[in-house]
Short mmCIF file of C-alpha atoms and ligand atoms in Angstrom, two decimals:
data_model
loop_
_atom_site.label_atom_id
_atom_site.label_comp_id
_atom_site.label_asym_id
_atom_site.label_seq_id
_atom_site.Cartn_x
_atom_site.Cartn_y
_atom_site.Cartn_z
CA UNK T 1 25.77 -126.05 -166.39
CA UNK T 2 23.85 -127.75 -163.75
CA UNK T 3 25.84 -128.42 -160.39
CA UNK T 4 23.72 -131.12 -159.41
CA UNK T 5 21.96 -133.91 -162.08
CA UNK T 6 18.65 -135.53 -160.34
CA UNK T 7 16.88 -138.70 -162.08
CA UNK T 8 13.75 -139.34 -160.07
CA UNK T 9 11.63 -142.43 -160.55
CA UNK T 10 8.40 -140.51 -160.86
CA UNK T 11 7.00 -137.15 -161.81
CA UNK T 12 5.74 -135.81 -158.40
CA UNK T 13 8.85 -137.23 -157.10
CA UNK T 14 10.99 -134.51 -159.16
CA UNK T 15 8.83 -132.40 -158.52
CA UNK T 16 8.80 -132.70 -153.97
CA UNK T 17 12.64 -133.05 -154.71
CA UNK T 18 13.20 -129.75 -157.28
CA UNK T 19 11.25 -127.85 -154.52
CA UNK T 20 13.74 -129.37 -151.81
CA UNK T 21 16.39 -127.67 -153.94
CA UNK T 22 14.56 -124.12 -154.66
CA UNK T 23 13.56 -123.84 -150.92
CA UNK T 24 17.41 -124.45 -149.98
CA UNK T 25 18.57 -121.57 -152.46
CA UNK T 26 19.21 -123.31 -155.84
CA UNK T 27 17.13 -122.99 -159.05
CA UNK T 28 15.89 -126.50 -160.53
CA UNK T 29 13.77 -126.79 -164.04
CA UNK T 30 12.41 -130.56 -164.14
CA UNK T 31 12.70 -131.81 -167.21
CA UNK T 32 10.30 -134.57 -168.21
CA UNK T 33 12.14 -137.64 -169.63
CA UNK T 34 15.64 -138.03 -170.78
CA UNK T 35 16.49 -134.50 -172.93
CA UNK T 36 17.42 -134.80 -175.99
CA UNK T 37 18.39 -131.22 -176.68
CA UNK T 38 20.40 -128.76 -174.51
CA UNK T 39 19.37 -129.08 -170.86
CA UNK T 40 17.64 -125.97 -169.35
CA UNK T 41 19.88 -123.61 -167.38
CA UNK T 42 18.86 -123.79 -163.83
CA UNK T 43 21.46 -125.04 -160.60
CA UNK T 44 19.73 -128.34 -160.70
CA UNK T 45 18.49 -130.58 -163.07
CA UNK T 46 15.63 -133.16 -162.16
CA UNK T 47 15.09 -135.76 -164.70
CA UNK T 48 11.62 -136.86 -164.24
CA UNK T 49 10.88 -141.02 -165.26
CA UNK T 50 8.48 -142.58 -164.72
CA UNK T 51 10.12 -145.73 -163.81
CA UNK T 52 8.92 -146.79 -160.51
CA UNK T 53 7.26 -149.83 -161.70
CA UNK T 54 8.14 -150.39 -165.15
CA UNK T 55 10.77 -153.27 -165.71
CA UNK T 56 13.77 -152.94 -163.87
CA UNK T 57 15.88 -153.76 -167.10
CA UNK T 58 14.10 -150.68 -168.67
CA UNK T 59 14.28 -148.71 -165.43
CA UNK T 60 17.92 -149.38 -165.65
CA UNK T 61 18.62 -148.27 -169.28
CA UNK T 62 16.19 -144.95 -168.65
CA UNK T 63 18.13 -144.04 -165.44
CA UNK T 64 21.48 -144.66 -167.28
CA UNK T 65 20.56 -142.36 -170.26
CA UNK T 66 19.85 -139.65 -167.88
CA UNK T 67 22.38 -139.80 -166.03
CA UNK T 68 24.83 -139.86 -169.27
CA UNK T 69 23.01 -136.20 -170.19
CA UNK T 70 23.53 -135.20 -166.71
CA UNK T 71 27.01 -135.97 -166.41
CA UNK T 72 27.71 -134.64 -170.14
CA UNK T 73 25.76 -131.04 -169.32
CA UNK T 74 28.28 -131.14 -167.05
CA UNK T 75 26.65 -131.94 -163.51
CA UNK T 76 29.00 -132.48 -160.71
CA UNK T 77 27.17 -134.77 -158.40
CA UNK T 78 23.96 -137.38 -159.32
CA UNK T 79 21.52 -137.92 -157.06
CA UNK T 80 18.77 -140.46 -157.48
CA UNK T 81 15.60 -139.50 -156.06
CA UNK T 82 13.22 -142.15 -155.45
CA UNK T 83 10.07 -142.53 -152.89
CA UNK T 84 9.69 -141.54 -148.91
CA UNK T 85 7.68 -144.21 -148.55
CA UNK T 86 10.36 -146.64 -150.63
CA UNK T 87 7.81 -147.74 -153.08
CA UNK T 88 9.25 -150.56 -155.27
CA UNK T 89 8.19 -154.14 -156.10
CA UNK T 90 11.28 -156.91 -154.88
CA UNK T 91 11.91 -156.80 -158.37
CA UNK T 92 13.13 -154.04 -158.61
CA UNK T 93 13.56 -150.45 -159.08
CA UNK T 94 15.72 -148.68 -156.71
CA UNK T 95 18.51 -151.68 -155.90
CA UNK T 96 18.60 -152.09 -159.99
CA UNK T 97 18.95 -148.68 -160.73
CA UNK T 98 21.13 -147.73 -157.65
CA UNK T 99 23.70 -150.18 -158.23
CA UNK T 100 23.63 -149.59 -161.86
CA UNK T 101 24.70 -145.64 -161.57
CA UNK T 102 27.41 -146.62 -158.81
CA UNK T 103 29.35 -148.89 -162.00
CA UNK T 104 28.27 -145.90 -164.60
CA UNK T 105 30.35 -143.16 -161.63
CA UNK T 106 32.58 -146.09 -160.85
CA UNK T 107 31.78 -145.39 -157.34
CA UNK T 108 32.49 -147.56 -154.68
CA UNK T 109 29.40 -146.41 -152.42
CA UNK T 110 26.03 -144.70 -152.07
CA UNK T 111 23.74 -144.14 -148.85
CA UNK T 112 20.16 -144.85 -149.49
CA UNK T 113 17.77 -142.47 -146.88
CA UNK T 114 14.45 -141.92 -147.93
CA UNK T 115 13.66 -139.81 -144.58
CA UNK T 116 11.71 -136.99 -144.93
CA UNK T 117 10.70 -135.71 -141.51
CA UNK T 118 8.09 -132.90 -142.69
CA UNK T 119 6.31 -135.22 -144.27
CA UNK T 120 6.38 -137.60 -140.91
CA UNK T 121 8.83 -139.95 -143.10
CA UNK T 122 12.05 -141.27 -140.59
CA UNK T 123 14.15 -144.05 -140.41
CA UNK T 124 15.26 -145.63 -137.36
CA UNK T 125 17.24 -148.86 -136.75
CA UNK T 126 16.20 -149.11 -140.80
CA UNK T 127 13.01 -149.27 -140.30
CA UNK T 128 10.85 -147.10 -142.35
CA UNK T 129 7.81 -145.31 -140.03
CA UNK T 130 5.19 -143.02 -141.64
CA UNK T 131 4.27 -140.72 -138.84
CA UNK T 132 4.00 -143.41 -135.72
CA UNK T 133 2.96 -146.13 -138.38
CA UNK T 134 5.35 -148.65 -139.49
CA UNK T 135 5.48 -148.46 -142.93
CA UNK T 136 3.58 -152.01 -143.62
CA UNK T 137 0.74 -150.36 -141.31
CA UNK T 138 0.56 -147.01 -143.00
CA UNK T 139 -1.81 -147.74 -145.71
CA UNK T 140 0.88 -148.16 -147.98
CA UNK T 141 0.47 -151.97 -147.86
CA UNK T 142 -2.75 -151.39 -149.76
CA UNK T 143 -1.20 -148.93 -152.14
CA UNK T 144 -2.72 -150.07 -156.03
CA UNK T 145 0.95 -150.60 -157.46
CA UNK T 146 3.73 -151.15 -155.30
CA UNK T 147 2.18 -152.65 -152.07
CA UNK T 148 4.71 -151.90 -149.15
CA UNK T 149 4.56 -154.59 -146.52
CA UNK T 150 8.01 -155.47 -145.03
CA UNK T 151 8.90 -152.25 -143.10
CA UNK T 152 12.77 -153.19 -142.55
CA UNK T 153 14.06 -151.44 -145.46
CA UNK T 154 17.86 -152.98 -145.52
CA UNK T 155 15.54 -156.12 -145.95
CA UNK T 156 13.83 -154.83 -148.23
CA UNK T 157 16.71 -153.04 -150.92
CA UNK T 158 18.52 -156.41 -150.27
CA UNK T 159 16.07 -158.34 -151.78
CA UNK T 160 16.61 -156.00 -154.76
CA UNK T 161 20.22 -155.76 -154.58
CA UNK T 162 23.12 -158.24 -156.30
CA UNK T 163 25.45 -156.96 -153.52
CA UNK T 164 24.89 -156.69 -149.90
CA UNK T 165 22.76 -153.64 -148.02
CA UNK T 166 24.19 -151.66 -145.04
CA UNK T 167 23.04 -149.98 -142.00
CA UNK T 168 24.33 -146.30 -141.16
CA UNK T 169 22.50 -146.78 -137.84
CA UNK T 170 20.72 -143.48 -135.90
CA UNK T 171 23.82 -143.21 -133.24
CA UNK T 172 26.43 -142.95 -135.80
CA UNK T 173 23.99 -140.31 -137.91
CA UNK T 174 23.52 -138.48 -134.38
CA UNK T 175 26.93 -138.08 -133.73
CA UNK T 176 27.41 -136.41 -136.87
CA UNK T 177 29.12 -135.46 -140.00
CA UNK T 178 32.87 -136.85 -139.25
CA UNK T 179 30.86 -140.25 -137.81
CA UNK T 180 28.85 -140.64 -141.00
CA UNK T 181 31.97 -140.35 -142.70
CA UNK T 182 33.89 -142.86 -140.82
CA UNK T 183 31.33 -145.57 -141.10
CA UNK T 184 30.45 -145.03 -144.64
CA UNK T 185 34.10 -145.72 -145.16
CA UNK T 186 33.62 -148.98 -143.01
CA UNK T 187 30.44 -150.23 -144.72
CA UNK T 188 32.44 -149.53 -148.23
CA UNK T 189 35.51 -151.30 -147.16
CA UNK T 190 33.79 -154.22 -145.68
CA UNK T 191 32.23 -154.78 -149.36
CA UNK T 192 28.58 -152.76 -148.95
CA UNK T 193 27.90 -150.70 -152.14
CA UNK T 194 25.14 -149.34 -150.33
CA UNK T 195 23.12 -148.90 -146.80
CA UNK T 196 20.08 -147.38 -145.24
CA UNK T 197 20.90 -144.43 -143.72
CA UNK T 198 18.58 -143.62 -140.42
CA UNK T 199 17.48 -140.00 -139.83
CA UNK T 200 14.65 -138.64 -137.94
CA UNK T 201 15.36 -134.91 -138.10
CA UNK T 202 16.39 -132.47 -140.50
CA UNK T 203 19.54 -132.24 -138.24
CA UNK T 204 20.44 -135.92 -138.89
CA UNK T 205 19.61 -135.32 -143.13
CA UNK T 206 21.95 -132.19 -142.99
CA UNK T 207 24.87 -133.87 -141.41
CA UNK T 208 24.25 -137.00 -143.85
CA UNK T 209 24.24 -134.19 -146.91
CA UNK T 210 27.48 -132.94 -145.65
CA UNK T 211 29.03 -136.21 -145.06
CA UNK T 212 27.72 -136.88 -148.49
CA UNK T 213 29.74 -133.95 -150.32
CA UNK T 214 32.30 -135.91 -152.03
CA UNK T 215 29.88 -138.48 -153.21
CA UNK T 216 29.57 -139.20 -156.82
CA UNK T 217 26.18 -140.75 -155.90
CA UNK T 218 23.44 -139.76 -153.90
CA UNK T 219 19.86 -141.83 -153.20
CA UNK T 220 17.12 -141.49 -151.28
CA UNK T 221 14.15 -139.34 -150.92
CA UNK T 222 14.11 -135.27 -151.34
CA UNK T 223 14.86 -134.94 -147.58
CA UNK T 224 18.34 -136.10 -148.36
CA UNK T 225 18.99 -133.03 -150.73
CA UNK T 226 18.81 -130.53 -147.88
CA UNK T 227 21.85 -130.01 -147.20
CA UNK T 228 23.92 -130.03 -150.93
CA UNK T 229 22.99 -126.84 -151.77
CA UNK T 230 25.10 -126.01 -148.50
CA UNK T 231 27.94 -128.05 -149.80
CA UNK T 232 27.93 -126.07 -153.39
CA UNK T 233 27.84 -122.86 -151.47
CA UNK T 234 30.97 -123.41 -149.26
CA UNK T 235 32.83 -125.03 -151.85
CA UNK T 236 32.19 -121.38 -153.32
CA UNK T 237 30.49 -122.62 -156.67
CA UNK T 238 26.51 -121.82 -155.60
CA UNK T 239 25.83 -118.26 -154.78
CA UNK T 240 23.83 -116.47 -152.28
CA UNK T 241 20.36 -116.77 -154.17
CA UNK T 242 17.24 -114.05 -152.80
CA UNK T 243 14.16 -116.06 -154.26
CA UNK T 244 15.17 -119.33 -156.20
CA UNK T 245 11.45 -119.97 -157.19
CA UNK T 246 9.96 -117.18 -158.99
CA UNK T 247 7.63 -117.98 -161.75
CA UNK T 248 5.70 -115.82 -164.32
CA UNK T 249 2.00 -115.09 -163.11
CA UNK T 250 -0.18 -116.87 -165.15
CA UNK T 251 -4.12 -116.52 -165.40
CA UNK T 252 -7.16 -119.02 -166.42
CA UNK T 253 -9.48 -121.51 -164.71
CA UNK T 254 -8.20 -123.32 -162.07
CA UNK T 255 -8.80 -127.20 -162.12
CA UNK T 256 -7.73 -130.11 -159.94
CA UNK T 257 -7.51 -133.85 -161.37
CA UNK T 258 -6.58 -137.08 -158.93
CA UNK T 259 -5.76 -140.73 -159.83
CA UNK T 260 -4.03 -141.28 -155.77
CA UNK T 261 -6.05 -143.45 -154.09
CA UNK T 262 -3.88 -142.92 -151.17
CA UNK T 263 -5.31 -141.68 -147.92
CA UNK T 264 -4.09 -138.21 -147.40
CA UNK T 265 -6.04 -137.86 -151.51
CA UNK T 266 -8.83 -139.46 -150.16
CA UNK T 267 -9.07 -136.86 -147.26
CA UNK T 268 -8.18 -133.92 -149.59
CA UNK T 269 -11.02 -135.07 -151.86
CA UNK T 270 -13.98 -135.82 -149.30
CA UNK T 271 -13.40 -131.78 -148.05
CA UNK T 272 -13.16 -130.25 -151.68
CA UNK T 273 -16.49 -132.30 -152.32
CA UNK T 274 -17.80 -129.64 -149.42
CA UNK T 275 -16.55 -126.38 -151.32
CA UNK T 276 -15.94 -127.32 -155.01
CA UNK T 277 -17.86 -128.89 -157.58
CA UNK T 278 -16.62 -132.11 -157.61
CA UNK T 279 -16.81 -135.61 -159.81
CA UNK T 280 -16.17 -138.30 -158.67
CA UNK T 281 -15.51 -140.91 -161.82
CA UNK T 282 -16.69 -144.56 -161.03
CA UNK T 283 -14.10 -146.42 -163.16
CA UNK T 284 -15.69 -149.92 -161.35
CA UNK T 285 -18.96 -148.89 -162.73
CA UNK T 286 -17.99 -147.65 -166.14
CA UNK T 287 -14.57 -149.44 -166.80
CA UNK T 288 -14.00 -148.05 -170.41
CA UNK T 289 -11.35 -144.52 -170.57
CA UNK T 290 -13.91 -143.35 -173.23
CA UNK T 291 -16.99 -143.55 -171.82
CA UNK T 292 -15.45 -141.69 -168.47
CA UNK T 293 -13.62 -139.09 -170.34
CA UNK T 294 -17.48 -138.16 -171.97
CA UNK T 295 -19.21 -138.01 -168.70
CA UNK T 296 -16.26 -135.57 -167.25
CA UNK T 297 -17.10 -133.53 -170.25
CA UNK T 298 -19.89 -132.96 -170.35
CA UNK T 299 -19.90 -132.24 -166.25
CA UNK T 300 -17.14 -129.96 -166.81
CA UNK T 301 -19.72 -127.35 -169.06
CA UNK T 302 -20.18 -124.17 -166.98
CA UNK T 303 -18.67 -124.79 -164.19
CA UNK T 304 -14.93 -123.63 -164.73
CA UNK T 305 -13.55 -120.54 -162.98
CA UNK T 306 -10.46 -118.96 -161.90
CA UNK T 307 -12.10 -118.16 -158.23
CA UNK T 308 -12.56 -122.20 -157.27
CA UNK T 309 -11.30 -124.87 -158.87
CA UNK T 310 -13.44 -128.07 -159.98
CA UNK T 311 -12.37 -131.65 -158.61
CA UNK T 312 -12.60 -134.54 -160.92
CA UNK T 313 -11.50 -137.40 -159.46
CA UNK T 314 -11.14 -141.46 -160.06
CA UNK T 315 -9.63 -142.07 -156.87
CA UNK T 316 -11.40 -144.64 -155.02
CA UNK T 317 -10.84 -146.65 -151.21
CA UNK T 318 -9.00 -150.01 -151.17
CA UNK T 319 -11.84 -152.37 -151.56
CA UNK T 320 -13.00 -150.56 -155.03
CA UNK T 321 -9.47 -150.55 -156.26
CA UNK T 322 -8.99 -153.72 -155.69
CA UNK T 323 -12.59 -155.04 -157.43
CA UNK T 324 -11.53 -153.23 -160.30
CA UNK T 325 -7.77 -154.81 -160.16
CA UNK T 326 -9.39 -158.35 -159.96
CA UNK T 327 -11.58 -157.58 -163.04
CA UNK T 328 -8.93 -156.60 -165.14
CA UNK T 329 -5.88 -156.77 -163.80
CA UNK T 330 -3.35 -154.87 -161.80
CA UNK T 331 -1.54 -152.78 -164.61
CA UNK T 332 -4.55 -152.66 -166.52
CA UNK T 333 -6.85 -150.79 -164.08
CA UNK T 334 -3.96 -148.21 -163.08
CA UNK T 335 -3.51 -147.63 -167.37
CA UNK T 336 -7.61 -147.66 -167.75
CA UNK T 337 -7.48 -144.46 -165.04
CA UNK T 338 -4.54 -142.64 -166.14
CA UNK T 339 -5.63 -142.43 -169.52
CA UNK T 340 -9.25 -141.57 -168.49
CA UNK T 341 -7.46 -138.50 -166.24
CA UNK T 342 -5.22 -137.71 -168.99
CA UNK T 343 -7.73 -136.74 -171.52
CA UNK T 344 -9.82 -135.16 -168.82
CA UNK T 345 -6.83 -133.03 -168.05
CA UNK T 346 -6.32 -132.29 -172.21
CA UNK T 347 -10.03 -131.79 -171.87
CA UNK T 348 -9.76 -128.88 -169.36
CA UNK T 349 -7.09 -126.90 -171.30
CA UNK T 350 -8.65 -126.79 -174.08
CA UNK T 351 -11.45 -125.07 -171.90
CA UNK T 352 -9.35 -122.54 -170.63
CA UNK T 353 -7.75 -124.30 -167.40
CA UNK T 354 -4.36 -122.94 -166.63
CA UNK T 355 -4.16 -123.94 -163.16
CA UNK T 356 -3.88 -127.40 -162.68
CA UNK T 357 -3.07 -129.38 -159.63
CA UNK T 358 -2.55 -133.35 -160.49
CA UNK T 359 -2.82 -135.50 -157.59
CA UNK T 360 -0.91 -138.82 -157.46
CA UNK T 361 2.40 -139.64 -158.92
CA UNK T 362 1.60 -142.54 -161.93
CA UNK T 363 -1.49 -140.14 -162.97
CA UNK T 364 0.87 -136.82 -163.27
CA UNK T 365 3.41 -138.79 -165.72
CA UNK T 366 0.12 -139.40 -167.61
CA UNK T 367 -1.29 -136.10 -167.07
CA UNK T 368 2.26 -133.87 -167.87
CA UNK T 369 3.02 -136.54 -171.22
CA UNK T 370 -0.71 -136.23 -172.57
CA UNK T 371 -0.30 -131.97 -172.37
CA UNK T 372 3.38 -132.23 -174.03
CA UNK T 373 5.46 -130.74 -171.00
CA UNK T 374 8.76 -130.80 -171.48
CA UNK T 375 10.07 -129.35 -168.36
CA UNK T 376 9.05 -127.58 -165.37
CA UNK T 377 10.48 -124.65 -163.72
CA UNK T 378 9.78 -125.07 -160.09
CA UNK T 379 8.28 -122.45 -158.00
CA UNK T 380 7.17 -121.90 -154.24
CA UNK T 381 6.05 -124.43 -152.24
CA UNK T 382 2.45 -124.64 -151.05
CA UNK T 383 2.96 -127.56 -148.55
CA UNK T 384 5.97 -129.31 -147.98
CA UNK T 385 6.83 -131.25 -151.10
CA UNK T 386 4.36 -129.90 -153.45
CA UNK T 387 5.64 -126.30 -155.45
CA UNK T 388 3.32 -124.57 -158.25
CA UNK T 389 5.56 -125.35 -161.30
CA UNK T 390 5.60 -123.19 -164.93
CA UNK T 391 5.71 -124.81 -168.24
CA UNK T 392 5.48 -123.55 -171.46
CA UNK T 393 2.57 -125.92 -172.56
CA UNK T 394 -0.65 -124.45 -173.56
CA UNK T 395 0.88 -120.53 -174.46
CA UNK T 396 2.12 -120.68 -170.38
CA UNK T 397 0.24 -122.56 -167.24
CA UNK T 398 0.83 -123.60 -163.68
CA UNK T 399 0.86 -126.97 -162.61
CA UNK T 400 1.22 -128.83 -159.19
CA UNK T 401 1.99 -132.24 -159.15
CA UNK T 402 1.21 -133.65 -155.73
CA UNK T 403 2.37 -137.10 -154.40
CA UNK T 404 -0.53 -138.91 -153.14
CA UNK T 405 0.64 -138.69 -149.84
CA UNK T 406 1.28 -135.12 -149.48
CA UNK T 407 -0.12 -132.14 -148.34
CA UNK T 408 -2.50 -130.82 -145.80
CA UNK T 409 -6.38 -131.64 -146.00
CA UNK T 410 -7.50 -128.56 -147.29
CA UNK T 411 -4.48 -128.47 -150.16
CA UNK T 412 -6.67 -128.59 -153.17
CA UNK T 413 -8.31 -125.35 -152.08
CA UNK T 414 -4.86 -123.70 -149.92
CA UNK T 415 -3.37 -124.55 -153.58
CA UNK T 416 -5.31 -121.87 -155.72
CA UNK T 417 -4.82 -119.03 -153.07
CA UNK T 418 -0.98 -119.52 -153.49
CA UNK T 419 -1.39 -119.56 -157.05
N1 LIG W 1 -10.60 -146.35 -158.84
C1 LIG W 1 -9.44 -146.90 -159.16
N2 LIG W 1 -9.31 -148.22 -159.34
C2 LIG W 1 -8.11 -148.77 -159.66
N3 LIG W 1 -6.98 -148.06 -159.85
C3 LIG W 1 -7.07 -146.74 -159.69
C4 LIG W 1 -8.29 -146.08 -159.34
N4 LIG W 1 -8.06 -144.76 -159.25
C5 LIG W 1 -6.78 -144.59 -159.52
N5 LIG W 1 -6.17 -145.76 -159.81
C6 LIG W 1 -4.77 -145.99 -160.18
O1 LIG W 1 -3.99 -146.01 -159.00
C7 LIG W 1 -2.69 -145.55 -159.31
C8 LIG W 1 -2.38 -144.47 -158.30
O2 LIG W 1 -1.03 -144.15 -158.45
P1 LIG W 1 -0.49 -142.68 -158.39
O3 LIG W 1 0.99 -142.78 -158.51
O4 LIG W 1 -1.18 -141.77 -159.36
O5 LIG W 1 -0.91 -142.19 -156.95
P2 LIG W 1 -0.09 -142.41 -155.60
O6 LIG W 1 0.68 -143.68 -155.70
O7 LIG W 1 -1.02 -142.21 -154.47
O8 LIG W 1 0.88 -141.18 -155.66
P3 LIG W 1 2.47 -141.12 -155.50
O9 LIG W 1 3.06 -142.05 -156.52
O10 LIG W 1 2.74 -139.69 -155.80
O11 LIG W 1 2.74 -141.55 -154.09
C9 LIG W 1 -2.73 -145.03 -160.74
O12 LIG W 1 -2.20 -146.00 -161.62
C10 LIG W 1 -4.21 -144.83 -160.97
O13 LIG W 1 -4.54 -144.92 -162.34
O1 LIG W 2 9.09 -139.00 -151.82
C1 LIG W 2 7.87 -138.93 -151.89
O2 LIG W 2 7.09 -139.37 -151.04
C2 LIG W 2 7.29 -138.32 -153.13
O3 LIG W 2 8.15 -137.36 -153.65
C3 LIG W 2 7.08 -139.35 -154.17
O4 LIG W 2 8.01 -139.85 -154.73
C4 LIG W 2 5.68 -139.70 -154.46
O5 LIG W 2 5.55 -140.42 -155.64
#
């Protein structure tokens, strides 16, 4: 039975927050939709959706079914995991969703902290910075689906909220556990469902995970699961656990596939191009999934190996992504590349890849669904946020699904000597 139930909006999401969870001592298996069967035995349970910009109405009935088969498995505490960078339209998802699970736990209150400090994600004054960038001048305001340009994130979950947003500012999260407590109190009392919680440490995310214990509801980003595995083990239900993330070895080609068009991908990309063979698909140039799918193909022919992986990639700087946006629309460009990447990824297992990393969040729910995963047992982390994962698909293979934003420059080459 799990302890805690995780629904995360996307699939690299789960993924940076199942890792959270193994590197603080539990096991997590990510399952990939809502189960249907049994849920996998493992100390947490991550739901993967990929509801981060479908409509919130259908956001709101996926998030609800998963956390009914959650709470029926028997999971004592529900945490909804969505993006360190808060990525959402004002439509909707995360005040939707959010204030739909506090009615479905009939909970009065939920803090909403997508800090992540490793990852140069912190909140101050509720402000969202990534590194010294304001959020709205991190890039993200250019990102292809949920441009982020309003920084003040109280501002921002308001707009998506029918009840009013709070503020659990940085000197109440500094002084600590027994403050955090008091104030949440407050902010309920006074009528807020829920509030931005600052934290620019890992100190201020433990103290908010401890103050958090008896919530029914958690949200935010993966730094805010930190410190629950610390509240499982002292209310003496979580044992001492030596390595939470072992996997089975697994052997093959070793392949990496990216739809991000973020920056860090862009980085990660332009220094793989130096020490991998590596495509790069023009989707402006050919915009047809069929016609790029073939011409991966075919480049793919001899040049697959377990010592160095190959890079195909659609990802593509602002001004390209938004030419092709303007030619055929927002939703349809993203759908044209994720089903090109998909069926380059099918393409590559059927060659013998069983090493994949997947860069980009939207492009791993297309890249997981199109190779049947069901769920992931999550492994060791190669950078902060991104763990090799094991699924059954394909007779047994690794994959790494990497949020655009995450990981070092040289990850899609660090990745392979981890794994
Ligand atoms: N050249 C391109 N032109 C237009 N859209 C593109 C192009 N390349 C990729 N895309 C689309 O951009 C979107 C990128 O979203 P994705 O979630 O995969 O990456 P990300 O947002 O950087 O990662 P994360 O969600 O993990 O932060 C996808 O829908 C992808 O299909
Ligand atoms: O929180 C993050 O930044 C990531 O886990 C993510 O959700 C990317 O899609």
């Amino acid at each position: 039975m799990p302890l805690l139930g995780c629904i995360a909006d996307d699939f690299t999401g789960a993924t940076d927050l199942a890792s959270m969870l193994v590197r603080n001592g539990m096991t997590a298996v990510q399952a990939i939709g809502v189960p249907e069967g049994p849920l996998p035995e493992a100390d947490a349970v991550v739901v993967a959706l990929k509801s981060r910009t479908i409509p919130a109405e259908e956001a709101v009935a996926q998030s609800l079914a998963a956390c009914d088969a959650l709470l029926a498995a028997g999971a004592k505490q529900i945490l909804f995991k969505y993006c360190s960078t808060f990525d959402s339209t004002d439509a909707g998802n995360i005040g939707p969703v959010a204030e739909a699970l506090l009615r479905r736990l009939q909970s009065g209150f939920a803090i909403a902290c997508p800090a992540f400090p490793a990852n140069g994600r912190s909140v101050f004054q509720g402000h969202l910075f990534v590194g010294a960038a304001l959020l709205s001048e991190s890039g993200m305001q250019d990102h292809p689906l949920t441009p982020m340009t309003d920084p003040n994130l109280v501002r921002v979950l308001a707009r998506q909220c029918q009840g009013a947003v709070g503020l659990i500012p940085f000197a109440v999260v500094e002084a600590g556990e027994a403050a955090i407590r008091r104030e949440a109190t407050r902010l309920s009392e006074s009528g807020r469902r829920l509030a931005i919680a600052d934290a620019v440490t890992d100190g201020h995310l433990m103290a908010l995970g401890a103050a958090c214990a008896g919530h029914a509801l958690i949200t935010g980003g993966s730094g805010i699961a930190m410190g629950l595995p610390e509240n499982f083990r002292r209310a003496g239900l979580l044992p001492e656990r030596e390595d939470a993330g072992a996997l089975p070895d697994v052997a093959g080609a070793c392949a990496v596939v990216a739809g991000s068009c973020s920056r860090a991908t862009l980085g990660q990309i332009g220094l793989a191009r130096d020490h991998a063979p590596t495509l790069e698909l023009d989707a402006l140039a050919t915009p047809d999934a069929d016609a790029l799918a073939a011409q991966a193909e075919a480049w793919m022919e001899g040049k697959l190996s377990a010592d160095r992986p190959v890079v195909i990639a659609a990802s593509a700087p602002p001004e390209r992504v938004a030419a092709l946006q303007a030619r055929l629309g927002r939703d349809a460009a993203g759908a044209l590349v994720e089903e090109t990447l998909a069926r380059v990824a099918a393409a590559l297992v059927e060659r013998g890849v069983r090493r994949v990393v997947v860069a980009g969040g939207e492009t791993s729910g297309a890249v997981v669904q199109r190779l049947g995963v069901r769920s992931l047992r999550i492994g060791g982390e190669i950078d902060p946020g991104v763990p090799w994962c094991w699924t059954e698909a394909a007779g047994g293979m690794r994959l790494a699904l990497k949020s655009g934003n995450f990981g070092a420059r040289d990850f899609f080459l660090k990745a392979f000597a981890h794994g």
